[in-house]
Every structure is written in structure tokens, then in C-alpha cells.
CSV table of C-alpha atoms in Angstrom, one decimal:
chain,number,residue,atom,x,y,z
A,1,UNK,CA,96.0,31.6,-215.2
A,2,UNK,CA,94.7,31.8,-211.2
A,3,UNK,CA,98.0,33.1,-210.4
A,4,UNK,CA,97.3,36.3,-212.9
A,5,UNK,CA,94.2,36.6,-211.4
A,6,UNK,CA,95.4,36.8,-207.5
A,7,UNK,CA,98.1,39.3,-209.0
A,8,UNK,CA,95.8,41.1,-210.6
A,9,UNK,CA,93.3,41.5,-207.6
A,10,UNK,CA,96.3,41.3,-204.9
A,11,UNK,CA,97.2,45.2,-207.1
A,12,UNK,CA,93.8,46.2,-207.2
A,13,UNK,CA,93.1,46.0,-203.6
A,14,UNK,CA,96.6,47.2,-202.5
A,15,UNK,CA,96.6,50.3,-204.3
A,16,UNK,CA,94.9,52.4,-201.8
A,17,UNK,CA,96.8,51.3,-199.2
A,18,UNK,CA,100.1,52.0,-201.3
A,19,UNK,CA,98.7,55.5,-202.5
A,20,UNK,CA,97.8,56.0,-198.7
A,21,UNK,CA,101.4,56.0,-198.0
A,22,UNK,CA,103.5,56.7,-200.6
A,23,UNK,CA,101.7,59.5,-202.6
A,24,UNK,CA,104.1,62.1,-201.6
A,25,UNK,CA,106.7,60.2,-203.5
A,26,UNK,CA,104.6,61.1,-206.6
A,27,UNK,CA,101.4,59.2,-207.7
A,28,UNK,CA,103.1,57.4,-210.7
A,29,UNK,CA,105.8,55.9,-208.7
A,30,UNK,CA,103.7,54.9,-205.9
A,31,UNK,CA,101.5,52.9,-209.1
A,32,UNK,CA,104.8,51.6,-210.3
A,33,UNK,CA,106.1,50.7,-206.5
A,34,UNK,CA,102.6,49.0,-205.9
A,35,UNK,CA,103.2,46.6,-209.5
A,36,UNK,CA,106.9,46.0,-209.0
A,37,UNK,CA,106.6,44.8,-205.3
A,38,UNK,CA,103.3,42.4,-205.8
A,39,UNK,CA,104.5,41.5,-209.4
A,40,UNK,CA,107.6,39.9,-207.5
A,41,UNK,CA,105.9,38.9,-204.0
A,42,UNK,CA,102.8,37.3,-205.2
A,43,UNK,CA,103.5,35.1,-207.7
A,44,UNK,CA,106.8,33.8,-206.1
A,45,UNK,CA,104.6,33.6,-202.7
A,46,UNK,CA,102.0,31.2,-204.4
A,47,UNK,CA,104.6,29.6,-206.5
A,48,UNK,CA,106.7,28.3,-203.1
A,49,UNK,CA,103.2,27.4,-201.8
A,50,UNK,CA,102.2,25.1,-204.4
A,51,UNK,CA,105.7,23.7,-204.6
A,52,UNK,CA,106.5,23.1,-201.1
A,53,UNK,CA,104.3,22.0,-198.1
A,54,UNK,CA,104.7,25.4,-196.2
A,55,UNK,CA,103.3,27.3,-194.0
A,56,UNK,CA,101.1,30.0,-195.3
A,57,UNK,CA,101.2,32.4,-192.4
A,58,UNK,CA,104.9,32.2,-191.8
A,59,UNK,CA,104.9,33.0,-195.7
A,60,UNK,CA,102.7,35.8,-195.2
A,61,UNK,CA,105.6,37.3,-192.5
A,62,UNK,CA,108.0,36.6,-194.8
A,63,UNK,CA,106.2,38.9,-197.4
A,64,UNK,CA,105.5,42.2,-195.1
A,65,UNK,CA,109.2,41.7,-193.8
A,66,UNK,CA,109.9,41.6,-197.7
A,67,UNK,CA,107.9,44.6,-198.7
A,68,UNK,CA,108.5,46.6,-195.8
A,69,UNK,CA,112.6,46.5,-196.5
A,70,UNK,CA,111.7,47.3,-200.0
A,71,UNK,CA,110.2,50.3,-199.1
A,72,UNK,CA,112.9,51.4,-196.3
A,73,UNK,CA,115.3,50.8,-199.4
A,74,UNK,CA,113.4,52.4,-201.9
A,75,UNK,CA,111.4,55.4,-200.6
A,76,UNK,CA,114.0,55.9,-197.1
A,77,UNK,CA,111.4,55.4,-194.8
A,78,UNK,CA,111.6,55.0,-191.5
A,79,UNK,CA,111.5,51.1,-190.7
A,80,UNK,CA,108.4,51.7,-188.6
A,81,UNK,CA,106.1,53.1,-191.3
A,82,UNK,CA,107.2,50.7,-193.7
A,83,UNK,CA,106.2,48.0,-191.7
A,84,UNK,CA,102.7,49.8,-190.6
A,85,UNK,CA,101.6,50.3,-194.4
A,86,UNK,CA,103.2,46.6,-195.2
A,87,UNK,CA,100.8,45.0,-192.5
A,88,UNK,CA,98.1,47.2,-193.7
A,89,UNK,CA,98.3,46.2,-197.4
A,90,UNK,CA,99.0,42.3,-196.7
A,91,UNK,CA,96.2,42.4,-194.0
A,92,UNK,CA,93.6,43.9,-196.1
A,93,UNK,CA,94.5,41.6,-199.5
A,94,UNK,CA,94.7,38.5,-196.9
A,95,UNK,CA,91.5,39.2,-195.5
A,96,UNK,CA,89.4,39.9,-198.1
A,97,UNK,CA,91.0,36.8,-200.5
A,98,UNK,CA,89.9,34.5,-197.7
A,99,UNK,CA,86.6,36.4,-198.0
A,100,UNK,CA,86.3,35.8,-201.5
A,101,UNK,CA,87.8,32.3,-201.2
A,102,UNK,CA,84.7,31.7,-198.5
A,103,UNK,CA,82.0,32.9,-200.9
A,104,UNK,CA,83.7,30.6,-203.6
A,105,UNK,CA,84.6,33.6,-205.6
A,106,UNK,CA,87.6,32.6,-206.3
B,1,UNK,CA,105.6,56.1,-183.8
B,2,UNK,CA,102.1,54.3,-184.0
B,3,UNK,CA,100.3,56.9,-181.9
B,4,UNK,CA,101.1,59.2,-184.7
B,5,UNK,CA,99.2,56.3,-186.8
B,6,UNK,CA,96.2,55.6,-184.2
B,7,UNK,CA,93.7,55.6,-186.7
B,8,UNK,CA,95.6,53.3,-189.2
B,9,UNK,CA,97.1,51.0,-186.0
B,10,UNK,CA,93.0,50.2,-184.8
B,11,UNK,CA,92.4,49.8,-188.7
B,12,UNK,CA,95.1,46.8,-188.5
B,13,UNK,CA,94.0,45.3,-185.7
B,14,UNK,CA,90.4,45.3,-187.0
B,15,UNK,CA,91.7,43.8,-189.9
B,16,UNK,CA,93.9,41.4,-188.1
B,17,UNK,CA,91.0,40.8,-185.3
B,18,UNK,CA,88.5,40.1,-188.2
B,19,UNK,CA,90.4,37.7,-190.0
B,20,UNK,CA,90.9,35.5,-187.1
B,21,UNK,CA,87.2,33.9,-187.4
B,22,UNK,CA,87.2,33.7,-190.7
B,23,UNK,CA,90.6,31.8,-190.6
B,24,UNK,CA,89.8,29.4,-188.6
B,25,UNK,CA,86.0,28.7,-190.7
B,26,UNK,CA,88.7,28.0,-193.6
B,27,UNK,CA,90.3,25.6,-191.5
B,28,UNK,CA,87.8,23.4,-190.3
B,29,UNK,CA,85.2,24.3,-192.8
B,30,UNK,CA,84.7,21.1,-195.0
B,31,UNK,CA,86.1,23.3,-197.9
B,32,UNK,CA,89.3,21.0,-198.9
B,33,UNK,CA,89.3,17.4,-200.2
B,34,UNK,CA,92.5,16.0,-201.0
B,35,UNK,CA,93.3,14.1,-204.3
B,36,UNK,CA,95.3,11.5,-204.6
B,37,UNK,CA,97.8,11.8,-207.5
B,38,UNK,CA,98.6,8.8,-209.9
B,39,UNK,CA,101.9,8.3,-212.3
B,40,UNK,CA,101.5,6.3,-215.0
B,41,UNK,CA,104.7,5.2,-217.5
B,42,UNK,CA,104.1,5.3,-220.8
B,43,UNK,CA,107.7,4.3,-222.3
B,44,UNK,CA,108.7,1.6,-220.0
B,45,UNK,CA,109.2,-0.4,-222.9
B,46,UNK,CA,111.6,1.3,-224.1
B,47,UNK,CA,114.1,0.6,-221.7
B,48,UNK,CA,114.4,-3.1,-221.7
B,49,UNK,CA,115.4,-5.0,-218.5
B,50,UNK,CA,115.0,-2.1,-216.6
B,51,UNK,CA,112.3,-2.0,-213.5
B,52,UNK,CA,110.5,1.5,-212.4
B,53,UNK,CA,109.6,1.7,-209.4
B,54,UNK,CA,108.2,3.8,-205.9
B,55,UNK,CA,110.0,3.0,-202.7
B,56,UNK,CA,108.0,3.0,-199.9
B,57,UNK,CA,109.2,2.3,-195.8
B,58,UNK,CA,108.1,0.9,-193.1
B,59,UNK,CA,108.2,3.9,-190.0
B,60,UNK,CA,106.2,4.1,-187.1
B,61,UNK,CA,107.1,6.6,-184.0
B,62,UNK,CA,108.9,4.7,-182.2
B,63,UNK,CA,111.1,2.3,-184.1
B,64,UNK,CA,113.8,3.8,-186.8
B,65,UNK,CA,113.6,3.1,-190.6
B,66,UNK,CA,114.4,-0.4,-190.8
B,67,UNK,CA,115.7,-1.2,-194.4
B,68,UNK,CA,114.2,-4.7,-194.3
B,69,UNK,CA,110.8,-2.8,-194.6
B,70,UNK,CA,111.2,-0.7,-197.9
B,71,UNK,CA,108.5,-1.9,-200.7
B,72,UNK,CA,108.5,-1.2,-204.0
B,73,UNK,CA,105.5,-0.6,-205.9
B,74,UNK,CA,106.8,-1.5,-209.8
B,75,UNK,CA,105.3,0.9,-212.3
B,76,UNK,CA,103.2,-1.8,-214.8
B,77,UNK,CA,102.6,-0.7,-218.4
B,78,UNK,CA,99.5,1.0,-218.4
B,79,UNK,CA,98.5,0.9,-215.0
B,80,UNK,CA,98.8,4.1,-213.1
B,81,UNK,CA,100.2,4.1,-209.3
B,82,UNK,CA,98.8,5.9,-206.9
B,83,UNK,CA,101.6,7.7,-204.9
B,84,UNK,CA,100.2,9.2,-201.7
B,85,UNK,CA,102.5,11.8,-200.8
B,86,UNK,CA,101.7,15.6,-199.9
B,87,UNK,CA,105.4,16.4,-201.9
B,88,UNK,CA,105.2,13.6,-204.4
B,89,UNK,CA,107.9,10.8,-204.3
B,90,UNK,CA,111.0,10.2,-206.4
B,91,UNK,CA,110.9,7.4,-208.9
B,92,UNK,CA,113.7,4.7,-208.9
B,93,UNK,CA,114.4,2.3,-211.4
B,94,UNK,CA,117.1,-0.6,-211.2
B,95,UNK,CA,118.8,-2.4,-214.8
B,96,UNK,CA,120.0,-5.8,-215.0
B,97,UNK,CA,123.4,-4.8,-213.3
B,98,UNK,CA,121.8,-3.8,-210.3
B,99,UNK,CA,122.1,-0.1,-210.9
B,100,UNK,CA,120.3,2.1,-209.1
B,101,UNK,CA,118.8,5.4,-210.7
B,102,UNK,CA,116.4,8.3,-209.1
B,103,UNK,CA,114.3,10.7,-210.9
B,104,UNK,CA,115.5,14.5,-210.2
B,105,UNK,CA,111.6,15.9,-210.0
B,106,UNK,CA,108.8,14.0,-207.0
B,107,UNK,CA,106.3,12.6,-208.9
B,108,UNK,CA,102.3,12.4,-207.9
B,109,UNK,CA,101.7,13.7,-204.4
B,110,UNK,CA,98.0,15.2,-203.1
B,111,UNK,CA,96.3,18.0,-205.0
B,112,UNK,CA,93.8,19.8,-202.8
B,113,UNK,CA,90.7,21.0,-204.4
B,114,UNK,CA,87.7,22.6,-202.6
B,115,UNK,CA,85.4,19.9,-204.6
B,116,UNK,CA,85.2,17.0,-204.6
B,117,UNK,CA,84.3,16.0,-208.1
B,118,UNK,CA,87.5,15.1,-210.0
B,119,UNK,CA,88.8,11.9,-207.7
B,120,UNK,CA,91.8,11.1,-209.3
B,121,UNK,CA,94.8,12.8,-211.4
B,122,UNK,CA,96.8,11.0,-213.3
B,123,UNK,CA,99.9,12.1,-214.4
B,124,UNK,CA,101.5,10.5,-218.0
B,125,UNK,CA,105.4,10.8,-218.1
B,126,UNK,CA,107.7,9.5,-220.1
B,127,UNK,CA,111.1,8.6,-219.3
B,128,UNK,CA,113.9,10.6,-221.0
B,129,UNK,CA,117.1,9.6,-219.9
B,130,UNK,CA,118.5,7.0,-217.6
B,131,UNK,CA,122.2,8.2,-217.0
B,132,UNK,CA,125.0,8.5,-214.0
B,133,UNK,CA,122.0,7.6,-211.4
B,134,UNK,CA,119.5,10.2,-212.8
B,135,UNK,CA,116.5,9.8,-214.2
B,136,UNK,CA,115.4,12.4,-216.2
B,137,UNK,CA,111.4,12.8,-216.8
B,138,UNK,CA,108.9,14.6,-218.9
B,139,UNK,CA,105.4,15.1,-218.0
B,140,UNK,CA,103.2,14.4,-221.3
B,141,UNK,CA,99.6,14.7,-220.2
B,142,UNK,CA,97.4,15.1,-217.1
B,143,UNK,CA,94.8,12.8,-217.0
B,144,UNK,CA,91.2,13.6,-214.9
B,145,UNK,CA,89.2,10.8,-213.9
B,146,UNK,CA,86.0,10.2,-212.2
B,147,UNK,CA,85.7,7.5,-209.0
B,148,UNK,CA,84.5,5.2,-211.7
B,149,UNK,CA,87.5,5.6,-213.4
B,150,UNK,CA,86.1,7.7,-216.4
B,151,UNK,CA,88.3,10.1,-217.9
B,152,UNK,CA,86.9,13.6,-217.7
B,153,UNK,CA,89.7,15.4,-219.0
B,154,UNK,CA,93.1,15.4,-220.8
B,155,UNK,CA,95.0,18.1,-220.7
B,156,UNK,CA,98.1,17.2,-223.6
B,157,UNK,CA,101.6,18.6,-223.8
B,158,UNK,CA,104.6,18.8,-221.5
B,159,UNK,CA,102.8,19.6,-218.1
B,160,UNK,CA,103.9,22.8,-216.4
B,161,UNK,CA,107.2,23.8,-217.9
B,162,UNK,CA,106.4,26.3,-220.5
B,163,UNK,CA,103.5,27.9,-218.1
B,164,UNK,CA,106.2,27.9,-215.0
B,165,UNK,CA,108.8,29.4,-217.0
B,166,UNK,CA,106.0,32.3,-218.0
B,167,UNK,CA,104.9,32.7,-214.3
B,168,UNK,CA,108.6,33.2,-212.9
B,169,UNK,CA,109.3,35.5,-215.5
B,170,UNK,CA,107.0,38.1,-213.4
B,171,UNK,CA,108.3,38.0,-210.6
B,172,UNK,CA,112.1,38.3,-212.0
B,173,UNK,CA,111.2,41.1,-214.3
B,174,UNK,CA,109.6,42.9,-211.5
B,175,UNK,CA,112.4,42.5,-209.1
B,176,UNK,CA,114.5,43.7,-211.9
B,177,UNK,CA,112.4,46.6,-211.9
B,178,UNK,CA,112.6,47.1,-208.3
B,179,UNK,CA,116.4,47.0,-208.5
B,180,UNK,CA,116.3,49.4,-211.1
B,181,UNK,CA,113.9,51.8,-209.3
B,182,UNK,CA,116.1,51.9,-206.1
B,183,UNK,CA,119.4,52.9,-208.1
B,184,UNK,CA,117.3,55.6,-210.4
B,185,UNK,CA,115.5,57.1,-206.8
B,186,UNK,CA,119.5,57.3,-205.7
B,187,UNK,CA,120.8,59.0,-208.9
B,188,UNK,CA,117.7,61.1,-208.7
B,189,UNK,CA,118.9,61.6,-204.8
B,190,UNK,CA,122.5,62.8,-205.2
B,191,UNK,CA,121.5,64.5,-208.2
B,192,UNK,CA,118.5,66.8,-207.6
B,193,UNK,CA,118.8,68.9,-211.1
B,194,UNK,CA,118.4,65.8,-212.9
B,195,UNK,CA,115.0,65.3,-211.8
């Protein structure tokens, strides 16, 4: 049930970031983009995490690498932008999890 | 590239650059206790003559594994064993002809809560199969006890499987998705009237 939840709120807070930069692709596919890529880096993310003893940061990489090729493959941008509004959504969801983690939110 | 981006470039390295303190409160912060993890065999019984057990060896950083030092700790019908391992451990069993089997899932291991209020898990399995070495396993309950040893919770059924198989199946759909969003975009792509 957590896991839906961090999906859930890992969407919510990405959204803006993924509208930010992909609006011009059309505001329904940036939604859809923004479900499809968090609806398959999230849960498999936490899934590996609870499974395996690994490193959470190195994860994180793994996941803007991830995100950033889907959007190069996707949407043919340029490798540089993809990887700016990967970091930028990852960043933002990271940071204010472990913010909500800290206040016992979650 | 990111010149172009200034504004969204300083916004990551706020972001990155905020994160750091908070990060490393998280680590050292007394937020994390961890919980040792017990297995307890219900259907030993069921298998006559045959022994369960949890190898453990002797390893220190400067000598190698030396076999002489491997323990078992023998499962005991009703008494759960603690197995305090971060992955878990694999459980062995040995029949009257010396056969050695090993269970194809890590068993127990360390939970890591940010309370300290449950102190022990107990995990219930049941033994499903002993064949060519294997030894298959199915989780039936997980047990929550206090430090007094006082069962706070029982959560019944097979642990895990039907709720794992649930939570993979979003990310697999949504790659499916993905895969199918690339090849529409490129039929869209190479045919523009169709859009």
C-alpha cells in the first residue's frame, strides 16, 4: 500500500516539472509521459530497494539515466535537456520525500 | 546548453545543495532501528528424519572461511530462530542419507523501521517440497511481537506473493505503455497526416 502512495505523490510532485518541459509535445502526453515513466521507475526503484541491500543514491542515478533516455527516445530531445528536466524532477521528489520522511509524514 | 537553462541549472543546485543537510540528518538522526527477523517451522513434522537448519561461519578479516567453524542452528518445532542477516539466509535441511537441500528464497533478515515499538517479526513458513536439493517454501503468516514476547499482530495468508505480483504489474504495464508510446510518436513521425 506505501508503494501506491510514494507513486502517487512521486506523480503529483513531478508533474510540474514534466509539464515544464514537455508541454509542447501536447499537455495530454506530457500527463501520460509523467504516469508511464514513474509508473515504471518508482515502484521497481523501491521494489529493488527493499529486496536488495543497495545503495539508494546510486539507484537514484540509475533512475535520471533511466528517465532521461526515455525522454531522448520518446520526445527526440537533445540528451542534454533530458537530463536537466530528469535531475530536476528526481531532485525535487527526492528532496521533498526526505522532507516528508523528516516530519514523519510519511 | 545549460546557460540557455540558467534559471532551471541554479534551481538544481538549490535543490541538490538543499538536500545535502537534510541527507545527512537522515543518516545520523536516530530515526532507524533495526529488527531482527525470526523463522519459525511449522511442518517440520511432516518430514520425518529430516533436520532444518541455518548455517552460520566462523570469518573474521583476516583468516579465510574455515569449514571446521560452520554452526548450525536446527529449527525446533515451535521455537522461532532469530536469523540476523540484512538479506536473510537460506535454509538447509539434511535427511537420513545425508542429503543436503537449500531453500530457493533467504529467509528472516533485518527489517528497518523508524520505531522502535514492534521488536521482533516472526515469520511462519511451511515447508512445501524437499526435491533434487531444493527446498521449496511458503510463507503462512507474519507474526509481531513485543520485547516481552507478546504477540501484537498476525497478519494470515501467504506473505507477499499475491501483493508482489500486484506491485510488479505497474511497473510492467507502464513500461508496456512506454514502448507503445515510442512506436505510436514514430508512426505519428513518418506519418504526419495521421495525426
Amino acid at each position: 500500500m506505501n508503494l501506491l502512495v510514494y507513486l502517487g505523490l512521486t506523480i503529483l510532485i513531478e508533474l510540474p516539472v514534466f509539464l515544464f518541459f514537455w508541454h509542447r509535445e501536447g499537455w495530454g502526453k506530457a500527463i501520460i509521459f509523467c504516469i508511464l515513466v514513474n509508473g515504471f521507475t518508482n515502484p521497481t526503484l523501491n521494489l529493488l530497494l527493499m529486496a536488495y541491500n543497495l545503495d539508494v543514491y546510486l539507484m537514484e542515478c540509475a533512475v535520471v539515466a533511466v528517465e532521461a533516455a526515455l525522454a531522448v527516445a520518446i520526445f527526440r530531445a537533445s540528451w542534454g535537456r533530458s537530463l536537466l528536466f530528469s535531475l530536476l524532477a528526481n531532485g525535487l521528489s527526492y528532496g521533498i520525500g526526505l522532507i516528508l520522511f523528516a516530519l514523519r509524514i510519511l | 546548453m545549460l546557460m540557455k537553462h540558467r534559471l532551471l541549472f541554479s534551481l538544481l543546485v538549490l535543490i541538490i545543495g538543499g538536500n545535502m543537510p537534510l541527507m545527512a540528518d537522515l543518516t545520523d538522526g536516530p530515526y532507524e532501528y533495526e529488527v531482527p527477523v525470526g523463522v519459525q517451522l511449522l511442518n517440520g513434522n511432516e518430514f520425518p528424519g529430516v533436520k532444518f537448519y541455518f548455517r552460520y561461519e566462523h570469518w573474521s578479516e583476516n583468516d579465510p572461511i574455515d569449514p571446521d567453524s560452520i554452526t548450525k542452528k536446527f529449527l525446533l518445532r515451535g521455537k522461532p530462530v532469530e536469523v540476523g542477516e540484512t538479506n536473510g539466509k537460506h535454509l538447509f535441511a539434511e535427511d537420513e542419507k545425508g542429503n543436503i537441500y537449500e531453500s530457493d528464497t533467504a529467509l528472516g533478515g533485518i527489517h528497518f523501521l523508524d520505531y522502535d515499538l514492534y521488536q521482533q517479526f516472526v515469520h511462519q513458513i511451511r515447508v512445501v517440497s524437499l526435491a533434487n536439493g531444493v527446498i521449496k517454501i511458503k510463507t503462512v503468516a507474519l507474526v509481531e511481537k513485543d520485547e516481552n514476547g507478546k504477540v501484537l499482530k498476525v497478519s494470515k495468508g501467504n506473505m507477499g506473493s499475491r501483493y508482489e505480483v500486484g506491485i510488479w504489474a505497474i511497473p510492467l504495464v507502464s513500461l508496456l505503455g512506454l514502448i507503445a508510446f515510442f512506436f505510436l510518436r514514430r508512426r505519428i513521425a513518418t506519418n504526419p497526416g495521421r495525426r
